[in-house]
């Protein structure tokens, strides 16, 4: 029987000309080579296309330094998308253009003041949604996500995160029941019922991996953890070393939206 696979859309946005004015929390500022950052970002987009994503590029936002990190502007599940109110004031204007595009694919919810949340703090693992309480994400933000997704059967858990910017620096999903984690930046007890695979301790930033369908995008900066993962997974490597200077990693630069055949056929837009 022929079964049509869900289509994956990858939302991206080009690296802003003002990237050198990006927010930084745990990283010391170093000059970012704009052309090199853009070339690496294009290679990332090409990789997502090769892995079966349809690329949708958001309009450039050169006056917003961190606009390339689209992951922080929305939380997308199969049933809806929540447009975030990012914790950093300088990033709040990024969301409107994302809402215009995501509204073509999902029912939208919003986050109102005083709630704040960055998409980088939200890890979806099957029906479990873990949200890092970080410098960017507060309890009101967690509560708003809970109210939005729990009616669809998701279980939302607020978790502690330390030593890094976002929960997704410390934990990302390998499957619907397993997370790749840096145990030093989370508390294992916050993740009951989920398998936790630790990174190599010599590579603290190695817990950020991007899943696109059955494929994985990963940084070549973590060879020890990669060797361990490659025993069971096929990794596709993309070097984002210039964007790492802006505290970004592979998940930050896209929003992957799954479109089921029913949704595709019934789409109103
Ligand atoms: C920021 O501090 O907001 C950006 N310079 C980096 C955001 C990275 N995003 C992510 O991890 N999801």
Tab-separated table of C-alpha atoms and ligand atoms in Angstrom:
chain	number	residue	atom	x	y	z
A	1	UNK	CA	0.000	0.000	0.000
A	2	UNK	CA	1.271	3.475	-0.829
A	3	UNK	CA	1.405	5.681	2.256
A	4	UNK	CA	2.150	9.354	1.782
A	5	UNK	CA	4.717	10.514	4.328
A	6	UNK	CA	4.018	13.662	6.315
A	7	UNK	CA	5.623	16.646	4.655
A	8	UNK	CA	8.125	18.542	6.774
A	9	UNK	CA	8.451	22.270	6.452
A	10	UNK	CA	11.544	23.997	7.821
A	11	UNK	CA	11.125	27.668	8.679
A	12	UNK	CA	14.415	29.546	8.588
A	13	UNK	CA	15.604	33.125	8.390
A	14	UNK	CA	18.881	34.415	7.026
A	15	UNK	CA	21.592	35.677	9.371
A	16	UNK	CA	20.948	39.349	10.136
A	17	UNK	CA	23.520	41.973	9.179
A	18	UNK	CA	23.459	43.086	12.849
A	19	UNK	CA	24.330	39.610	14.259
A	20	UNK	CA	27.364	41.049	16.066
A	21	UNK	CA	24.935	42.842	18.424
A	22	UNK	CA	23.290	39.559	19.468
A	23	UNK	CA	22.308	38.731	23.045
A	24	UNK	CA	24.943	36.753	24.976
A	25	UNK	CA	24.530	35.107	28.378
A	26	UNK	CA	27.166	32.393	28.931
A	27	UNK	CA	29.498	33.169	26.050
A	28	UNK	CA	32.192	35.860	25.817
A	29	UNK	CA	31.711	38.154	22.809
A	30	UNK	CA	33.956	37.413	19.819
A	31	UNK	CA	33.649	38.936	16.343
A	32	UNK	CA	31.323	36.967	14.077
A	33	UNK	CA	32.292	36.803	10.404
A	34	UNK	CA	28.970	37.601	8.717
A	35	UNK	CA	29.829	36.025	5.363
A	36	UNK	CA	31.092	32.850	6.992
A	37	UNK	CA	28.024	32.695	9.253
A	38	UNK	CA	25.783	33.075	6.192
A	39	UNK	CA	27.645	30.377	4.250
A	40	UNK	CA	27.334	27.969	7.180
A	41	UNK	CA	23.657	28.830	7.529
A	42	UNK	CA	23.054	28.175	3.819
A	43	UNK	CA	24.757	24.785	4.198
A	44	UNK	CA	22.380	24.088	7.088
A	45	UNK	CA	19.378	25.005	4.922
A	46	UNK	CA	20.680	22.830	2.090
A	47	UNK	CA	21.034	19.944	4.522
A	48	UNK	CA	17.438	20.310	5.716
A	49	UNK	CA	16.279	20.260	2.080
A	50	UNK	CA	18.340	17.129	1.411
A	51	UNK	CA	16.708	15.494	4.420
A	52	UNK	CA	13.259	16.071	2.925
A	53	UNK	CA	12.162	19.431	4.344
A	54	UNK	CA	10.446	22.064	2.247
A	55	UNK	CA	12.250	25.276	3.102
A	56	UNK	CA	10.183	28.351	3.952
A	57	UNK	CA	12.420	31.374	4.461
A	58	UNK	CA	10.999	34.118	6.638
A	59	UNK	CA	11.512	37.676	5.507
A	60	UNK	CA	14.975	38.951	6.565
A	61	UNK	CA	15.037	41.132	9.699
A	62	UNK	CA	18.424	42.796	9.598
A	63	UNK	CA	17.638	45.213	12.444
A	64	UNK	CA	16.989	42.253	14.790
A	65	UNK	CA	20.401	40.714	15.615
A	66	UNK	CA	19.149	37.305	16.788
A	67	UNK	CA	16.445	36.782	14.140
A	68	UNK	CA	18.240	33.754	12.637
A	69	UNK	CA	17.362	31.791	15.804
A	70	UNK	CA	13.753	31.191	14.779
A	71	UNK	CA	13.308	28.287	17.204
A	72	UNK	CA	12.789	30.753	20.061
A	73	UNK	CA	9.786	32.459	18.460
A	74	UNK	CA	7.322	29.555	18.499
A	75	UNK	CA	6.441	26.186	19.970
A	76	UNK	CA	4.976	23.871	17.347
A	77	UNK	CA	3.130	20.611	17.995
A	78	UNK	CA	0.913	18.707	15.561
A	79	UNK	CA	-2.269	20.322	16.900
A	80	UNK	CA	-1.269	23.988	17.237
A	81	UNK	CA	1.530	26.530	17.448
A	82	UNK	CA	2.198	28.949	20.276
A	83	UNK	CA	3.845	32.208	19.290
A	84	UNK	CA	6.218	33.044	22.113
A	85	UNK	CA	6.998	36.257	23.930
A	86	UNK	CA	10.806	35.890	24.149
A	87	UNK	CA	12.515	36.600	27.444
A	88	UNK	CA	14.979	39.074	25.903
A	89	UNK	CA	13.269	42.368	25.115
A	90	UNK	CA	15.472	42.786	22.002
A	91	UNK	CA	13.943	39.619	20.504
A	92	UNK	CA	10.224	40.328	20.933
A	93	UNK	CA	9.796	41.900	17.481
A	94	UNK	CA	10.875	38.641	15.819
A	95	UNK	CA	7.590	36.873	16.496
A	96	UNK	CA	5.097	38.766	14.291
A	97	UNK	CA	6.514	37.581	10.967
A	98	UNK	CA	6.713	34.013	12.285
A	99	UNK	CA	3.037	34.159	13.279
A	100	UNK	CA	2.062	35.232	9.763
A	101	UNK	CA	3.712	32.152	8.265
A	102	UNK	CA	2.843	29.615	10.962
A	103	UNK	CA	-0.790	30.739	10.856
A	104	UNK	CA	-0.980	29.093	7.429
A	105	UNK	CA	-0.139	25.719	8.993
A	106	UNK	CA	-1.493	25.683	12.549
A	107	UNK	CA	-4.090	27.222	14.832
A	108	UNK	CA	-2.174	29.833	16.797
A	109	UNK	CA	-2.000	30.709	20.487
A	110	UNK	CA	-0.094	33.653	21.952
A	111	UNK	CA	1.780	34.477	25.147
A	112	UNK	CA	0.842	37.704	26.911
A	113	UNK	CA	2.827	39.821	29.408
A	114	UNK	CA	4.084	39.205	32.026
A	115	UNK	CA	4.614	35.685	30.714
A	116	UNK	CA	7.843	35.047	28.795
A	117	UNK	CA	9.113	31.913	27.104
A	118	UNK	CA	11.750	31.054	24.489
A	119	UNK	CA	11.154	28.080	22.208
A	120	UNK	CA	14.681	26.956	23.083
A	121	UNK	CA	13.424	26.103	26.563
A	122	UNK	CA	10.760	23.687	25.312
A	123	UNK	CA	11.595	20.045	24.608
A	124	UNK	CA	8.800	17.904	23.192
A	125	UNK	CA	9.382	14.160	23.620
A	126	UNK	CA	6.331	12.218	22.461
A	127	UNK	CA	3.449	13.475	24.615
A	128	UNK	CA	5.821	14.851	27.266
A	129	UNK	CA	6.685	18.552	27.142
A	130	UNK	CA	9.608	19.631	29.334
A	131	UNK	CA	10.071	23.353	29.867
A	132	UNK	CA	13.233	24.841	31.329
A	133	UNK	CA	12.807	27.581	33.904
A	134	UNK	CA	15.610	29.817	32.703
A	135	UNK	CA	16.558	33.482	32.523
A	136	UNK	CA	14.231	33.624	29.467
A	137	UNK	CA	11.251	31.531	30.595
A	138	UNK	CA	9.090	32.235	33.636
A	139	UNK	CA	6.334	30.328	35.437
A	140	UNK	CA	3.580	32.287	33.688
A	141	UNK	CA	5.046	31.209	30.336
A	142	UNK	CA	5.044	27.577	31.458
A	143	UNK	CA	1.429	27.901	32.643
A	144	UNK	CA	0.299	29.354	29.322
A	145	UNK	CA	1.884	26.489	27.356
A	146	UNK	CA	0.334	23.991	29.761
A	147	UNK	CA	-3.143	25.492	29.255
A	148	UNK	CA	-2.679	25.375	25.473
A	149	UNK	CA	-1.402	21.825	25.005
A	150	UNK	CA	-2.753	19.746	27.900
A	151	UNK	CA	-6.242	19.532	26.312
A	152	UNK	CA	-4.538	17.554	23.504
A	153	UNK	CA	-3.082	14.976	25.897
A	154	UNK	CA	0.381	16.430	26.458
A	155	UNK	CA	1.905	16.390	29.943
A	156	UNK	CA	3.840	19.554	30.737
A	157	UNK	CA	6.659	19.519	33.305
A	158	UNK	CA	8.722	22.535	34.387
A	159	UNK	CA	12.355	21.543	34.916
A	160	UNK	CA	15.430	23.200	36.363
A	161	UNK	CA	18.260	24.149	34.032
A	162	UNK	CA	21.658	25.546	35.055
A	163	UNK	CA	24.940	26.541	33.450
A	164	UNK	CA	23.510	27.149	29.987
A	165	UNK	CA	21.122	29.457	28.141
A	166	UNK	CA	18.177	27.191	27.335
A	167	UNK	CA	16.918	23.725	28.200
A	168	UNK	CA	17.711	22.667	24.631
A	169	UNK	CA	21.396	23.402	25.307
A	170	UNK	CA	21.149	20.634	27.921
A	171	UNK	CA	18.566	18.199	26.518
A	172	UNK	CA	17.016	17.430	23.116
A	173	UNK	CA	14.843	14.580	21.878
A	174	UNK	CA	16.348	11.600	20.053
A	175	UNK	CA	12.982	9.850	19.826
A	176	UNK	CA	9.556	9.952	21.434
A	177	UNK	CA	10.976	8.460	24.635
A	178	UNK	CA	14.673	9.294	24.742
A	179	UNK	CA	16.628	12.510	25.345
A	180	UNK	CA	20.276	13.281	24.712
A	181	UNK	CA	21.381	15.182	27.839
A	182	UNK	CA	24.212	16.933	29.589
A	183	UNK	CA	23.622	15.618	33.134
A	184	UNK	CA	25.593	18.548	34.611
A	185	UNK	CA	23.000	21.080	33.412
A	186	UNK	CA	19.755	19.294	34.349
A	187	UNK	CA	18.419	17.184	37.216
A	188	UNK	CA	17.766	13.633	36.069
A	189	UNK	CA	14.894	13.334	38.572
A	190	UNK	CA	12.963	15.973	36.560
A	191	UNK	CA	12.553	13.500	33.672
A	192	UNK	CA	10.774	10.406	35.039
A	193	UNK	CA	9.680	7.831	32.478
A	194	UNK	CA	12.048	9.076	29.761
A	195	UNK	CA	15.371	7.460	28.770
A	196	UNK	CA	18.322	9.826	29.238
A	197	UNK	CA	21.438	9.299	27.112
A	198	UNK	CA	24.393	11.297	28.511
A	199	UNK	CA	26.800	13.136	26.199
A	200	UNK	CA	30.546	12.696	26.530
A	201	UNK	CA	31.497	14.850	29.558
A	202	UNK	CA	34.417	16.403	27.622
A	203	UNK	CA	31.853	18.028	25.256
A	204	UNK	CA	29.430	20.032	27.434
A	205	UNK	CA	27.552	21.603	24.489
A	206	UNK	CA	26.935	18.271	22.739
A	207	UNK	CA	23.336	17.719	23.902
A	208	UNK	CA	21.840	19.841	21.119
A	209	UNK	CA	20.788	17.617	18.198
A	210	UNK	CA	18.117	18.365	15.594
A	211	UNK	CA	15.711	15.614	14.608
A	212	UNK	CA	14.041	15.943	11.209
A	213	UNK	CA	11.852	12.882	10.661
A	214	UNK	CA	14.174	9.866	10.964
A	215	UNK	CA	17.282	11.934	10.332
A	216	UNK	CA	19.517	13.927	12.673
A	217	UNK	CA	21.513	17.112	12.134
A	218	UNK	CA	24.532	17.472	14.395
A	219	UNK	CA	27.626	19.579	14.846
A	220	UNK	CA	31.077	18.205	13.953
A	221	UNK	CA	32.351	19.990	17.099
A	222	UNK	CA	31.434	16.964	19.268
A	223	UNK	CA	33.320	13.959	17.826
A	224	UNK	CA	33.243	11.843	20.994
A	225	UNK	CA	29.507	12.120	21.480
A	226	UNK	CA	28.994	11.695	17.712
A	227	UNK	CA	30.954	8.424	17.720
A	228	UNK	CA	28.717	7.148	20.517
A	229	UNK	CA	25.520	8.250	18.723
A	230	UNK	CA	26.612	6.798	15.372
A	231	UNK	CA	26.412	3.301	16.794
A	232	UNK	CA	22.638	3.567	16.385
A	233	UNK	CA	21.820	6.791	14.477
A	234	UNK	CA	22.742	8.254	11.120
A	235	UNK	CA	24.102	11.759	11.725
A	236	UNK	CA	24.283	14.553	9.156
A	237	UNK	CA	26.960	17.068	10.085
A	238	UNK	CA	26.720	20.836	9.655
A	239	UNK	CA	29.319	23.251	10.996
A	240	UNK	CA	27.658	26.267	12.663
A	241	UNK	CA	30.775	27.490	14.462
A	242	UNK	CA	30.150	31.175	13.634
A	243	UNK	CA	26.621	31.035	15.068
A	244	UNK	CA	27.973	29.228	18.144
A	245	UNK	CA	29.667	32.574	18.917
A	246	UNK	CA	26.124	33.992	19.145
A	247	UNK	CA	25.188	31.148	21.537
A	248	UNK	CA	23.260	29.319	18.807
A	249	UNK	CA	23.311	25.643	17.835
A	250	UNK	CA	21.618	23.287	15.364
A	251	UNK	CA	18.080	23.320	16.787
A	252	UNK	CA	17.966	27.133	17.120
A	253	UNK	CA	18.063	27.912	13.402
A	254	UNK	CA	14.805	26.268	12.303
A	255	UNK	CA	11.269	25.402	13.226
A	256	UNK	CA	10.336	22.007	11.790
A	257	UNK	CA	6.617	21.773	11.087
A	258	UNK	CA	5.133	18.386	10.241
A	259	UNK	CA	2.244	18.496	7.851
A	260	UNK	CA	0.108	15.387	7.696
A	261	UNK	CA	-1.604	14.569	4.370
A	262	UNK	CA	-5.022	15.422	5.895
A	263	UNK	CA	-3.802	18.831	6.974
A	264	UNK	CA	-2.211	19.400	3.580
A	265	UNK	CA	-5.402	18.554	1.729
A	266	UNK	CA	-7.654	20.458	4.118
A	267	UNK	CA	-5.507	23.540	4.349
A	268	UNK	CA	-7.463	26.727	4.090
A	269	UNK	CA	-4.587	28.938	2.914
B	1	LIG	C1	20.060	34.699	22.377
B	1	LIG	O1	20.751	34.906	23.372
B	1	LIG	O2	18.843	34.809	22.421
B	1	LIG	C2	20.749	34.324	21.085
B	1	LIG	N1	21.995	35.012	20.994
B	1	LIG	C3	20.958	32.839	20.986
B	1	LIG	C4	19.673	32.089	20.923
B	1	LIG	C5	19.874	30.629	20.727
B	1	LIG	N2	18.623	29.955	20.625
B	1	LIG	C6	18.367	28.767	21.077
B	1	LIG	O3	19.208	28.140	21.722
B	1	LIG	N3	17.172	28.269	20.885
